[in-house]
Coordinates of N, CA and C in Angstrom, one line a residue:
Chain A
X1 N 33.4 -5.2 21.8 CA 33.9 -5.9 20.6 C 35.3 -6.6 20.7
X2 N 35.2 -7.9 20.0 CA 36.4 -8.5 20.1 C 37.5 -8.0 19.7
X3 N 37.1 -7.1 18.5 CA 38.6 -6.4 17.8 C 39.4 -7.7 17.0
X4 N 40.6 -7.7 16.8 CA 41.0 -8.6 16.4 C 41.5 -10.0 17.1
X5 N 41.1 -11.2 16.9 CA 41.1 -12.5 17.2 C 42.2 -13.5 16.7
X6 N 43.0 -13.5 17.5 CA 44.3 -14.9 16.8 C 44.1 -16.1 17.8
X7 N 44.1 -17.1 16.8 CA 44.2 -18.6 17.6 C 45.2 -19.5 16.7
X8 N 45.8 -20.3 17.7 CA 46.1 -20.5 18.7 C 46.8 -19.3 19.5
X9 N 47.2 -19.2 20.5 CA 47.5 -18.2 21.2 C 49.7 -19.0 21.4
X10 N 49.6 -20.2 21.5 CA 50.8 -20.9 21.5 C 50.7 -22.2 20.7
X11 N 52.0 -22.4 20.0 CA 51.9 -23.7 19.3 C 53.6 -23.9 19.2
X12 N 53.8 -25.3 18.9 CA 54.9 -26.0 19.0 C 54.8 -26.9 18.0
X13 N 55.7 -26.7 16.6 CA 55.7 -27.5 15.4 C 57.1 -28.2 15.5
X14 N 57.1 -29.4 14.8 CA 58.1 -30.3 14.2 C 58.6 -29.7 13.1
X15 N 60.1 -29.6 12.5 CA 60.2 -29.1 11.3 C 59.7 -30.1 10.1
X16 N 59.1 -29.3 9.1 CA 58.4 -30.0 8.0 C 56.8 -30.0 8.3
X17 N 56.4 -29.8 9.4 CA 55.0 -29.9 9.6 C 54.4 -28.5 9.0
X18 N 53.1 -28.6 8.9 CA 52.2 -27.4 8.3 C 51.3 -27.0 9.3
X19 N 51.0 -25.6 9.4 CA 50.0 -25.4 10.1 C 49.3 -23.8 9.7
X20 N 48.0 -23.4 10.2 CA 47.6 -22.4 9.7 C 47.4 -21.6 11.2
X21 N 47.6 -20.2 11.0 CA 47.4 -19.6 12.2 C 45.9 -18.6 11.6
X22 N 45.2 -18.6 12.5 CA 44.0 -17.9 12.1 C 44.0 -16.6 12.7
X23 N 43.4 -15.8 11.8 CA 42.7 -14.4 12.5 C 41.4 -14.1 12.1
X24 N 40.9 -13.2 13.0 CA 39.5 -12.8 12.4 C 39.4 -11.4 13.1
X25 N 38.8 -10.4 12.2 CA 38.5 -9.2 13.0 C 36.7 -8.8 12.7
X26 N 36.2 -8.3 13.8 CA 35.0 -8.1 13.7 C 34.6 -6.4 13.8
X27 N 35.4 -5.7 12.8 CA 35.4 -4.3 12.8 C 35.1 -3.7 11.3
X28 N 34.9 -5.0 10.4 CA 34.4 -4.4 9.1 C 35.8 -3.7 8.3
X29 N 36.8 -3.9 8.9 CA 38.3 -3.3 8.3 C 38.6 -4.0 6.8
X30 N 39.0 -3.0 6.0 CA 39.2 -3.7 4.7 C 40.4 -4.0 4.7
X31 N 41.7 -3.6 5.3 CA 43.0 -3.8 5.0 C 43.4 -4.8 6.4
X32 N 44.0 -5.8 6.1 CA 44.7 -6.7 7.0 C 46.0 -7.7 6.8
X33 N 46.8 -7.6 7.9 CA 48.2 -7.7 7.8 C 48.5 -8.9 8.8
X34 N 49.7 -9.4 8.4 CA 50.3 -10.5 9.1 C 51.9 -9.9 9.2
X35 N 52.1 -9.8 10.7 CA 53.5 -9.5 11.0 C 54.4 -10.6 11.5
X36 N 55.5 -10.5 11.6 CA 56.3 -11.5 12.8 C 57.5 -10.6 13.5
X37 N 57.5 -10.8 14.8 CA 58.2 -10.3 15.8 C 59.3 -11.2 16.0
X38 N 60.5 -10.6 15.9 CA 61.7 -11.3 16.5 C 62.7 -10.2 17.4
X39 N 63.3 -10.9 18.1 CA 63.9 -9.9 19.5 C 64.7 -9.0 18.7
X40 N 64.7 -7.6 19.2 CA 65.6 -6.7 18.4 C 65.5 -6.4 17.1
X41 N 64.1 -7.1 16.5 CA 64.4 -6.9 15.2 C 62.9 -5.9 15.0
X42 N 62.4 -5.7 15.8 CA 60.8 -4.7 15.6 C 59.8 -6.0 14.8
X43 N 58.9 -5.5 13.9 CA 57.9 -6.3 13.3 C 58.4 -6.1 12.1
X44 N 58.2 -7.4 11.0 CA 58.3 -7.5 9.9 C 57.0 -7.8 9.2
X45 N 56.4 -7.3 8.0 CA 55.4 -7.6 7.3 C 55.8 -8.6 6.6
X46 N 54.8 -9.7 6.7 CA 55.0 -11.2 6.1 C 54.0 -10.9 4.5
X47 N 52.6 -10.5 4.7 CA 51.6 -10.4 3.6 C 50.6 -9.4 4.2
X48 N 50.2 -8.8 3.3 CA 49.0 -8.0 3.7 C 47.8 -8.0 2.6
X49 N 46.7 -8.0 3.2 CA 45.4 -7.7 2.2 C 44.7 -6.4 2.1
X50 N 44.4 -5.8 0.9 CA 43.5 -4.5 1.0 C 41.8 -4.5 0.9
X51 N 41.4 -6.0 0.5 CA 39.9 -6.3 0.6 C 39.8 -8.0 0.4
X52 N 38.7 -8.5 0.4 CA 38.6 -9.6 0.2 C 39.0 -10.1 -1.2
X53 N 39.8 -11.0 -1.5 CA 40.3 -11.8 -2.9 C 41.8 -10.8 -2.9
X54 N 42.1 -9.9 -2.2 CA 43.3 -9.3 -2.6 C 44.3 -9.5 -1.6
X55 N 45.4 -10.1 -2.2 CA 46.4 -9.9 -1.0 C 47.8 -9.9 -1.7
X56 N 48.8 -9.5 -1.1 CA 50.2 -8.9 -1.5 C 51.3 -9.1 -0.6
X57 N 52.7 -9.3 -1.2 CA 53.5 -9.6 -0.3 C 54.1 -8.7 0.4
X58 N 54.3 -9.0 1.7 CA 55.2 -7.9 2.5 C 56.7 -8.0 2.4
X59 N 57.3 -7.6 3.2 CA 59.1 -7.6 3.4 C 59.5 -9.0 3.3
X60 N 58.9 -9.9 4.3 CA 59.3 -11.3 4.3 C 58.2 -12.4 4.1
X61 N 58.0 -12.6 2.7 CA 56.6 -13.6 2.9 C 57.4 -15.0 2.5
X62 N 58.3 -15.1 2.2 CA 59.2 -16.7 1.9 C 58.7 -17.6 3.0
X63 N 57.9 -18.7 2.6 CA 57.7 -19.6 3.3 C 56.2 -20.0 4.0
X64 N 55.5 -18.4 3.6 CA 54.2 -18.3 3.9 C 53.0 -18.3 3.0
X65 N 52.1 -18.4 3.1 CA 50.9 -18.2 2.3 C 49.5 -17.8 3.1
X66 N 49.0 -17.0 2.2 CA 47.6 -16.3 2.8 C 46.5 -16.4 1.8
X67 N 45.5 -16.3 2.4 CA 44.1 -16.0 1.6 C 43.3 -15.1 2.4
X68 N 42.3 -14.5 1.5 CA 41.3 -14.0 2.0 C 40.0 -13.9 1.3
X69 N 39.2 -14.6 1.7 CA 38.1 -15.2 1.2 C 37.0 -14.2 1.6
X70 N 36.7 -13.5 3.1 CA 35.7 -12.9 3.4 C 36.5 -11.9 4.4
X71 N 35.8 -10.4 4.3 CA 36.3 -9.4 4.9 C 37.0 -9.7 6.2
X72 N 36.1 -10.8 7.3 CA 36.8 -10.8 8.5 C 37.8 -11.8 8.5
X73 N 38.0 -12.7 7.9 CA 39.3 -13.6 8.0 C 40.5 -13.4 7.1
X74 N 41.5 -14.0 7.7 CA 42.9 -13.9 7.2 C 43.9 -14.6 7.5
X75 N 43.8 -15.9 7.6 CA 44.7 -17.0 7.7 C 45.9 -16.9 7.2
X76 N 46.7 -17.4 8.0 CA 48.3 -17.5 7.7 C 48.7 -19.1 7.7
X77 N 49.0 -19.4 6.4 CA 49.4 -20.7 6.1 C 51.2 -20.7 5.9
X78 N 51.6 -22.0 6.8 CA 53.1 -22.3 7.0 C 52.9 -23.8 6.4
X79 N 53.6 -24.1 5.3 CA 53.4 -25.2 4.6 C 54.8 -26.3 5.3
X80 N 55.8 -25.7 5.3 CA 56.6 -26.7 5.5 C 57.9 -26.0 6.6
X81 N 57.3 -26.1 7.9 CA 57.8 -25.0 8.9 C 59.5 -25.7 9.2
X82 N 60.4 -24.4 9.4 CA 61.5 -24.3 9.7 C 61.8 -23.6 10.9
X83 N 63.1 -23.9 11.6 CA 63.3 -23.1 12.7 C 63.4 -21.8 12.7
X84 N 63.7 -21.1 11.2 CA 63.9 -19.9 11.1 C 62.0 -19.1 11.1
X85 N 61.3 -20.1 11.3 CA 60.2 -19.6 11.6 C 59.7 -19.4 13.0
X86 N 60.6 -19.7 13.7 CA 60.1 -19.7 15.0 C 60.0 -18.3 15.7
X87 N 58.8 -17.6 16.0 CA 58.8 -16.2 16.0 C 57.4 -16.0 17.0
X88 N 57.1 -14.7 16.8 CA 55.7 -13.9 17.4 C 54.8 -13.7 16.4
X89 N 53.7 -14.0 15.8 CA 53.1 -13.5 14.9 C 51.9 -12.8 15.0
X90 N 51.8 -11.6 14.5 CA 50.8 -10.9 15.1 C 49.9 -10.3 13.8
X91 N 48.6 -10.7 14.0 CA 47.7 -10.0 12.7 C 47.3 -8.8 13.2
X92 N 46.7 -7.8 12.1 CA 46.5 -6.6 12.4 C 45.4 -6.1 11.4
X93 N 44.7 -5.1 11.5 CA 43.7 -4.6 10.8 C 43.4 -3.2 10.7
X94 N 42.8 -2.6 10.0 CA 42.9 -1.1 9.7 C 41.7 -0.7 8.6
X95 N 41.2 0.5 9.1 CA 40.1 0.5 7.6 C 40.8 2.1 7.1
X96 N 40.9 2.0 5.7 CA 41.3 3.0 5.0 C 40.6 3.4 3.7
X97 N 40.3 4.5 3.5 CA 39.8 5.1 2.1 C 40.9 6.1 1.5
X98 N 41.2 6.2 0.2 CA 41.9 7.1 -0.4 C 43.2 7.2 0.2
X99 N 43.8 6.4 0.7 CA 45.2 6.1 1.0 C 45.4 6.7 2.2
X100 N 44.7 7.1 3.0 CA 44.9 8.0 4.6 C 45.3 6.8 5.5
X101 N 46.2 6.9 6.1 CA 46.8 6.0 7.0 C 45.9 6.3 8.0
X102 N 45.4 5.1 8.9 CA 44.6 5.1 10.0 C 45.0 3.9 10.8
X103 N 44.8 4.0 12.2 CA 45.3 3.2 13.0 C 45.2 1.7 13.0
X104 N 46.0 0.9 13.2 CA 46.2 -0.4 13.2 C 45.8 -1.1 14.3
X105 N 44.8 -2.0 14.6 CA 44.9 -2.7 15.6 C 45.1 -4.1 15.5
X106 N 45.8 -4.5 16.8 CA 46.8 -5.6 16.6 C 45.9 -7.0 17.5
X107 N 46.3 -7.7 16.8 CA 45.7 -9.0 17.6 C 46.7 -9.3 19.2
X108 N 46.5 -10.4 19.5 CA 47.3 -10.6 21.0 C 48.7 -11.4 20.7
X109 N 48.7 -12.2 19.4 CA 49.8 -12.8 18.8 C 49.8 -14.2 19.4
X110 N 50.6 -15.0 18.1 CA 50.5 -16.0 18.3 C 52.1 -16.6 18.4
X111 N 52.7 -17.3 19.4 CA 53.9 -17.6 19.6 C 54.2 -18.8 19.3
X112 N 55.0 -18.9 18.1 CA 55.4 -20.2 17.4 C 56.7 -20.7 17.8
X113 N 56.9 -21.8 17.7 CA 58.3 -22.6 18.2 C 58.4 -23.6 17.1
X114 N 59.4 -23.8 16.2 CA 59.5 -24.9 15.3 C 60.8 -25.7 16.0
X115 N 60.5 -26.9 16.2 CA 62.1 -27.9 16.8 C 62.2 -28.9 15.8
Chain B
X1 N 62.1 4.1 0.0 CA 61.8 2.9 0.7 C 61.8 4.0 1.9
X2 N 60.9 3.4 3.0 CA 60.8 4.2 4.3 C 61.8 3.5 5.1
X3 N 62.2 4.2 6.4 CA 62.8 3.2 7.2 C 62.9 3.9 8.5
X4 N 62.7 3.6 9.7 CA 62.6 3.8 10.9 C 63.6 3.6 12.0
X5 N 64.3 4.6 12.7 CA 65.5 4.2 13.4 C 65.1 4.5 15.0
X6 N 65.1 3.6 15.7 CA 64.9 4.1 17.0 C 66.2 4.1 17.9
X7 N 67.0 5.1 18.2 CA 68.1 5.2 19.1 C 68.0 4.6 20.6
X8 N 68.7 3.5 20.9 CA 68.7 3.2 22.1 C 67.6 1.9 22.1
X9 N 67.9 0.9 22.4 CA 67.2 -0.7 22.6 C 66.6 -0.8 23.8
X10 N 67.6 0.0 25.0 CA 66.9 -0.3 26.3 C 67.1 1.0 27.0
X11 N 66.3 2.1 27.5 CA 66.3 3.3 28.3 C 65.5 2.8 29.8
X12 N 66.6 3.3 30.6 CA 65.6 3.5 32.1 C 65.8 4.6 32.6
X13 N 64.7 5.0 33.5 CA 64.4 6.0 34.0 C 63.8 5.7 35.4
X14 N 64.1 7.3 36.5 CA 63.6 6.8 37.6 C 62.0 7.1 37.5
X15 N 61.3 6.5 38.5 CA 60.1 7.0 38.7 C 59.8 8.4 39.0
X16 N 58.9 9.5 38.1 CA 58.9 10.7 38.3 C 60.0 11.6 37.2
X17 N 60.9 10.9 36.3 CA 61.3 11.4 35.8 C 60.8 11.6 34.2
X18 N 61.5 12.6 33.4 CA 61.1 12.8 31.9 C 61.4 11.4 31.3
X19 N 60.4 10.7 30.5 CA 60.8 9.9 29.3 C 60.9 10.6 27.9
X20 N 62.2 10.2 27.2 CA 62.4 10.9 26.3 C 62.9 9.3 25.1
X21 N 62.1 9.1 24.5 CA 62.5 7.9 23.6 C 62.4 8.2 22.0
X22 N 63.6 8.2 21.3 CA 63.9 8.7 20.1 C 63.4 7.9 18.9
X23 N 63.2 8.6 17.8 CA 62.7 8.0 16.8 C 63.0 9.0 15.5
X24 N 63.8 8.1 14.6 CA 63.9 9.3 13.3 C 63.5 8.5 12.1
X25 N 62.8 9.1 11.1 CA 62.5 8.6 10.0 C 63.2 8.8 8.6
X26 N 63.2 8.1 8.0 CA 63.6 8.5 6.3 C 62.3 8.1 5.5
X27 N 61.8 8.9 4.7 CA 60.9 8.6 3.9 C 60.9 9.8 2.8
X28 N 60.8 9.3 1.5 CA 60.9 10.0 0.1 C 59.6 11.0 0.2
X29 N 58.3 11.0 1.0 CA 57.1 11.5 1.0 C 56.9 11.7 2.4
X30 N 56.1 12.8 2.5 CA 55.6 12.9 4.0 C 55.0 11.7 4.6
X31 N 55.4 11.4 5.6 CA 55.0 10.3 5.9 C 54.2 10.3 7.2
X32 N 53.2 9.4 7.3 CA 52.5 9.2 8.7 C 53.0 8.6 9.8
X33 N 53.1 8.7 11.2 CA 53.9 8.4 12.1 C 53.5 8.0 13.2
X34 N 53.8 7.0 13.9 CA 53.0 6.2 15.1 C 53.8 6.0 16.2
X35 N 53.3 5.8 17.5 CA 53.9 5.2 18.2 C 52.9 4.2 18.9
X36 N 53.6 2.9 19.0 CA 53.0 1.9 19.7 C 53.5 1.6 21.0
X37 N 52.7 1.0 21.9 CA 53.3 0.4 23.1 C 52.8 -1.0 23.2
X38 N 53.9 -2.0 23.3 CA 53.6 -3.5 23.8 C 54.0 -3.6 25.1
X39 N 52.9 -3.9 26.0 CA 53.0 -4.8 27.2 C 53.5 -6.1 27.0
X40 N 54.1 -7.0 28.2 CA 54.6 -8.2 28.0 C 53.6 -9.2 27.6
X41 N 53.6 -10.0 26.8 CA 52.9 -11.1 26.1 C 51.5 -10.4 25.4
X42 N 51.6 -9.1 25.1 CA 50.2 -8.5 24.6 C 50.6 -8.1 23.2
X43 N 49.5 -7.6 22.4 CA 49.6 -7.0 21.2 C 50.0 -5.6 21.5
X44 N 50.1 -5.0 20.2 CA 50.3 -3.5 20.3 C 49.0 -2.7 20.4
X45 N 49.4 -1.6 21.0 CA 48.3 -0.4 21.4 C 49.1 1.0 20.9
X46 N 48.0 1.3 19.9 CA 48.3 2.8 19.7 C 48.5 3.9 20.8
X47 N 49.6 4.6 20.9 CA 49.9 5.6 21.8 C 49.5 7.0 21.2
X48 N 49.8 7.3 20.1 CA 49.4 8.6 19.1 C 50.0 8.3 17.6
X49 N 49.5 9.3 16.9 CA 49.8 9.4 15.5 C 50.1 10.5 15.0
X50 N 50.8 10.7 14.0 CA 50.8 12.1 13.3 C 50.5 11.9 11.9
X51 N 49.6 13.0 11.4 CA 49.0 12.6 10.2 C 48.8 13.9 9.5
X52 N 49.8 15.0 9.9 CA 50.0 16.3 9.3 C 49.2 17.4 9.9
X53 N 48.3 16.9 10.8 CA 47.2 18.2 11.2 C 47.9 19.0 11.9
X54 N 48.8 18.6 12.7 CA 49.6 19.4 14.1 C 51.0 18.8 14.5
X55 N 52.1 19.3 14.7 CA 53.5 19.0 14.9 C 53.5 18.3 16.1
X56 N 52.8 18.7 17.1 CA 52.9 18.5 18.4 C 51.6 17.4 18.4
X57 N 51.7 16.1 18.8 CA 50.5 15.5 19.1 C 50.6 14.8 20.6
X58 N 49.3 14.9 20.9 CA 49.5 14.4 22.2 C 48.5 12.8 22.1
X59 N 49.1 12.1 23.2 CA 48.4 10.5 23.1 C 47.8 10.2 24.2
X60 N 47.5 9.0 24.7 CA 47.1 8.3 25.8 C 48.2 8.3 26.8
X61 N 47.7 8.3 28.2 CA 48.6 8.1 29.2 C 49.7 9.0 29.7
X62 N 49.5 10.3 29.0 CA 50.2 11.3 29.1 C 51.6 11.4 28.3
X63 N 51.3 10.6 27.2 CA 52.7 10.8 26.0 C 52.4 11.8 25.0
X64 N 53.2 12.5 24.6 CA 53.3 13.2 23.5 C 54.6 13.1 22.7
X65 N 54.5 13.7 21.3 CA 55.5 13.5 20.2 C 55.3 14.7 19.6
X66 N 56.5 15.1 19.0 CA 56.5 16.1 18.2 C 57.4 15.9 16.9
X67 N 56.7 16.3 15.8 CA 57.1 15.9 14.5 C 57.8 17.1 13.9
X68 N 59.4 16.8 13.9 CA 60.3 18.0 13.5 C 60.7 17.5 11.9
X69 N 60.4 18.3 10.9 CA 60.8 17.8 9.6 C 62.2 18.2 9.4
X70 N 62.7 19.2 9.9 CA 64.0 19.7 9.9 C 65.0 18.5 10.0
X71 N 64.7 17.8 11.2 CA 65.3 16.8 12.0 C 64.9 15.4 11.6
X72 N 64.2 15.3 10.9 CA 63.4 14.0 10.6 C 62.9 13.2 11.8
X73 N 62.5 13.8 13.0 CA 62.6 13.1 14.1 C 60.8 13.2 14.6
X74 N 60.6 12.2 15.4 CA 59.2 11.9 16.3 C 59.4 11.5 17.2
X75 N 60.4 12.2 18.1 CA 60.7 11.5 19.5 C 59.3 11.4 20.6
X76 N 59.2 10.6 21.2 CA 58.4 10.5 22.2 C 58.4 10.9 23.7
X77 N 57.9 11.6 24.3 CA 58.0 12.0 25.4 C 57.1 12.1 26.7
X78 N 57.3 11.8 27.9 CA 56.3 12.0 29.1 C 57.0 12.7 30.3
X79 N 56.4 13.9 30.7 CA 57.0 14.6 31.8 C 57.5 13.5 33.0
X80 N 56.8 12.8 33.4 CA 57.0 12.3 34.7 C 56.6 10.7 34.5
X81 N 57.5 9.8 34.7 CA 57.3 8.4 34.4 C 56.6 7.7 35.4
X82 N 56.0 6.8 35.1 CA 55.1 6.0 36.2 C 55.6 4.6 35.9
X83 N 55.3 4.0 37.5 CA 56.1 2.3 37.0 C 55.4 1.7 35.7
X84 N 53.9 2.0 35.6 CA 53.0 1.3 34.8 C 53.4 1.5 33.4
X85 N 54.3 2.5 33.2 CA 55.0 3.1 31.8 C 55.8 1.6 31.1
X86 N 56.5 0.9 32.0 CA 57.5 -0.2 31.8 C 56.7 -1.1 30.4
X87 N 57.3 -0.7 29.7 CA 56.7 -1.7 28.4 C 57.8 -1.6 27.3
X88 N 57.7 -2.2 25.8 CA 58.4 -1.9 24.7 C 57.7 -0.8 24.0
X89 N 58.6 0.1 23.4 CA 57.8 1.0 22.6 C 58.2 0.9 21.0
X90 N 57.7 1.2 20.2 CA 57.8 1.1 18.8 C 57.2 2.3 18.1
X91 N 58.2 2.8 17.3 CA 57.9 3.8 16.4 C 57.8 3.3 14.8
X92 N 56.7 3.8 14.4 CA 56.5 3.1 12.9 C 56.1 4.4 12.1
X93 N 56.4 4.1 11.0 CA 56.3 4.8 9.3 C 55.4 4.5 8.6
X94 N 54.3 5.3 7.8 CA 53.0 4.5 7.0 C 53.2 5.5 5.8
X95 N 52.9 4.7 4.7 CA 52.2 5.6 3.5 C 51.0 5.5 3.2
X96 N 50.5 6.1 2.2 CA 49.1 5.8 1.9 C 49.1 4.7 1.2
X97 N 50.1 4.0 0.4 CA 50.0 2.8 -0.3 C 50.0 1.8 0.3
X98 N 48.6 1.1 0.2 CA 48.6 -0.1 1.2 C 48.7 -0.2 2.6
X99 N 48.9 1.0 3.2 CA 48.5 1.2 4.5 C 49.4 0.5 5.3
X100 N 50.5 0.2 4.7 CA 51.5 -0.8 5.3 C 52.5 0.3 6.3
X101 N 52.9 -0.3 7.6 CA 53.6 0.2 8.3 C 55.1 -0.4 8.4
X102 N 55.9 0.6 8.4 CA 57.5 0.0 8.6 C 57.6 0.5 10.2
X103 N 58.3 -0.6 11.2 CA 58.4 -0.3 12.4 C 59.9 -0.1 12.7
X104 N 60.1 0.6 13.8 CA 61.7 0.2 14.3 C 61.7 -0.8 15.1
X105 N 62.9 -1.0 15.6 CA 63.5 -2.0 16.5 C 62.8 -2.1 17.7
X106 N 62.3 -1.0 18.2 CA 61.7 -0.9 19.5 C 62.7 -0.4 20.5
X107 N 62.2 -0.1 21.5 CA 63.1 0.3 22.7 C 62.0 0.2 23.8
X108 N 63.0 -0.8 24.7 CA 62.5 -1.5 26.0 C 62.7 -0.3 27.2
X109 N 61.3 0.4 27.8 CA 61.8 1.3 28.7 C 61.3 0.5 30.2
X110 N 62.4 1.1 31.0 CA 62.3 0.2 32.6 C 62.1 1.4 33.3
X111 N 61.4 1.3 34.2 CA 61.0 2.6 35.3 C 61.6 2.1 36.7
X112 N 62.4 2.6 37.1 CA 62.8 2.2 38.6 C 62.2 3.1 39.6
X113 N 62.3 2.6 40.8 CA 61.8 3.4 41.8 C 62.8 4.3 42.4

């Protein structure tokens, strides 16, 4: 199984440009998440989704948008890239029923640099 | 609100020595607790998880962690470090609502000969 697949792996953007980070999972997980990782800061939740058509903000949503039209895909959109969005982005997914926390599976990450 | 504190951003041990990585949590409800490992340029991989079934949790690669409610701790240990254990380790806390995880800031483990 592929698990969680993120594309691209690396990207350099100019200030003000837009891009979409792609994330796909093939495990039929209902929950999907986007995190950003900055040195010494751990991972911060940007957005998450509990199922197709349902998304919600995490801890650091400003400057980002998401959509969840299918169970498999959860793209993250940056509309006007800013240097503060230079980071490593991780997509993750998990399966949960009844609120029980289960393991989150992570993609390999997208390293984004905004210049 | 949940929070997770990892004491020590960098830990260095000799090969064969005990590994102890510290994690304290703050939660208003009984938490679910996780330890993840991240190797360079990789995503995060689950080492072990606590979901209230047993206070001593065994994970992969010889790691284990003990949940201590009185100390609000979930420290990660391994009796004998191996060079391949060098990586960054993250403690995380979750609750049932939304399955969202709150991560600590991470501990970089270095293993020396």
